[in-house]
């Protein structure tokens, strides 16, 4: 028995709720061999005791299958990352977590499933936030990070078709409509598929955080891929998120998956800012009649079950789709339309949530999870 045997066993342990193992996530901090005994130390950043219990049980199960190993001491440590340089949001839930230098608030836009218009929502939300800040004398203080590595659509929707420049060792994000943008779509050819496994996706997201010069931003909107996979966990463990917005459509299939996606953020200590409902209804311009093509009330139901705010409804309008196809978001191209006003209202509510968010700070000290605590 040697260290490689122990590491091989630990690679079979998945982080609860994810498909990736704890070794590739970098959670295993030390492995020490003492004759027929192994001491393993694992560090996590969640305060959910159930996660720690499950990890400890799963690790001990896998170590029990290692030949010549008669005893093991598994130590699960809950840690709080040290703060990086850069302004923070006083009193916010992310005060003691890793910050992106110069960025005040980071908001994740997520959905449980694909096809709910999340990227369209993210682009229009970013433009609505930028307009509101510009009206306050703070232009060009919004960014959008496209973390959908396999299917980046943000460049098309915001009308940017060129490659970013590099100054020193930092990528300079591109900009349009006052919004700074970084996407994998800028770095690959339009016809080139991104056939990457989880670790490469994680590395790309970390580079977007650490190797992009975002400058000074009031809000960075992060467009996540659908689901609860490597990208979501990598982002939550790399930087402090001030909150997440869950996007759903009204029908039951989307709402049910949205709930599961939202619970993932709870597991990694990211507060929910609320639920937004996309494609809520189609309105007949001639009669004013609303047709609820995908059902009705799903977004409010999801918000209620998650005990968070319902941020609003975005109608199903042709102008939204057309704006995305030509690279002029409806908030920019038709600012007086009801669709644009819907995004503007949601942006205002998110601003208020960011200002008033007073979730208790997590203690910055490391807490060793003892066997007795885990068994209680």
Tab-separated table of N, CA and C in Angstrom, residues 38 63 70 105 114 137 145 158 206 213 220 316 360 363:
chain	number	residue	atom	x	y	z
A	38	UNK	N	-3.760	5.110	7.348
A	38	UNK	CA	-3.683	6.293	6.491
A	38	UNK	C	-4.420	7.452	7.141
A	63	UNK	N	-11.864	3.758	1.375
A	63	UNK	CA	-10.595	3.354	1.998
A	63	UNK	C	-10.679	1.941	2.554
A	70	UNK	N	-5.473	-1.200	7.266
A	70	UNK	CA	-6.264	-1.715	8.385
A	70	UNK	C	-6.961	-0.616	9.175
A	105	UNK	N	-19.907	43.618	-6.830
A	105	UNK	CA	-20.905	42.561	-6.689
A	105	UNK	C	-20.769	41.560	-7.827
A	114	UNK	N	-31.722	23.503	-19.651
A	114	UNK	CA	-31.512	24.362	-20.795
A	114	UNK	C	-32.835	24.734	-21.453
A	137	UNK	N	-24.697	58.254	-13.168
A	137	UNK	CA	-23.367	58.809	-13.389
A	137	UNK	C	-22.257	57.788	-13.249
A	145	UNK	N	-19.703	37.660	-17.586
A	145	UNK	CA	-18.780	36.556	-17.775
A	145	UNK	C	-19.577	35.344	-18.270
A	158	UNK	N	-24.817	39.939	-27.786
A	158	UNK	CA	-24.450	41.312	-27.431
A	158	UNK	C	-23.680	41.994	-28.561
A	206	UNK	N	-11.625	29.458	-14.057
A	206	UNK	CA	-10.670	30.081	-13.144
A	206	UNK	C	-9.850	31.146	-13.868
A	213	UNK	N	-8.683	41.256	-16.903
A	213	UNK	CA	-8.647	42.567	-16.247
A	213	UNK	C	-10.024	43.212	-16.375
A	220	UNK	N	-20.821	42.317	-11.757
A	220	UNK	CA	-20.396	41.341	-12.761
A	220	UNK	C	-21.465	40.258	-12.817
A	316	UNK	N	-43.088	36.651	-23.613
A	316	UNK	CA	-42.585	35.974	-24.810
A	316	UNK	C	-42.857	36.880	-26.001
A	360	UNK	N	-25.873	36.824	7.669
A	360	UNK	CA	-24.779	36.759	8.629
A	360	UNK	C	-23.482	36.327	7.965
A	363	UNK	N	-17.948	32.722	9.788
A	363	UNK	CA	-16.709	32.908	10.536
A	363	UNK	C	-15.509	32.533	9.690
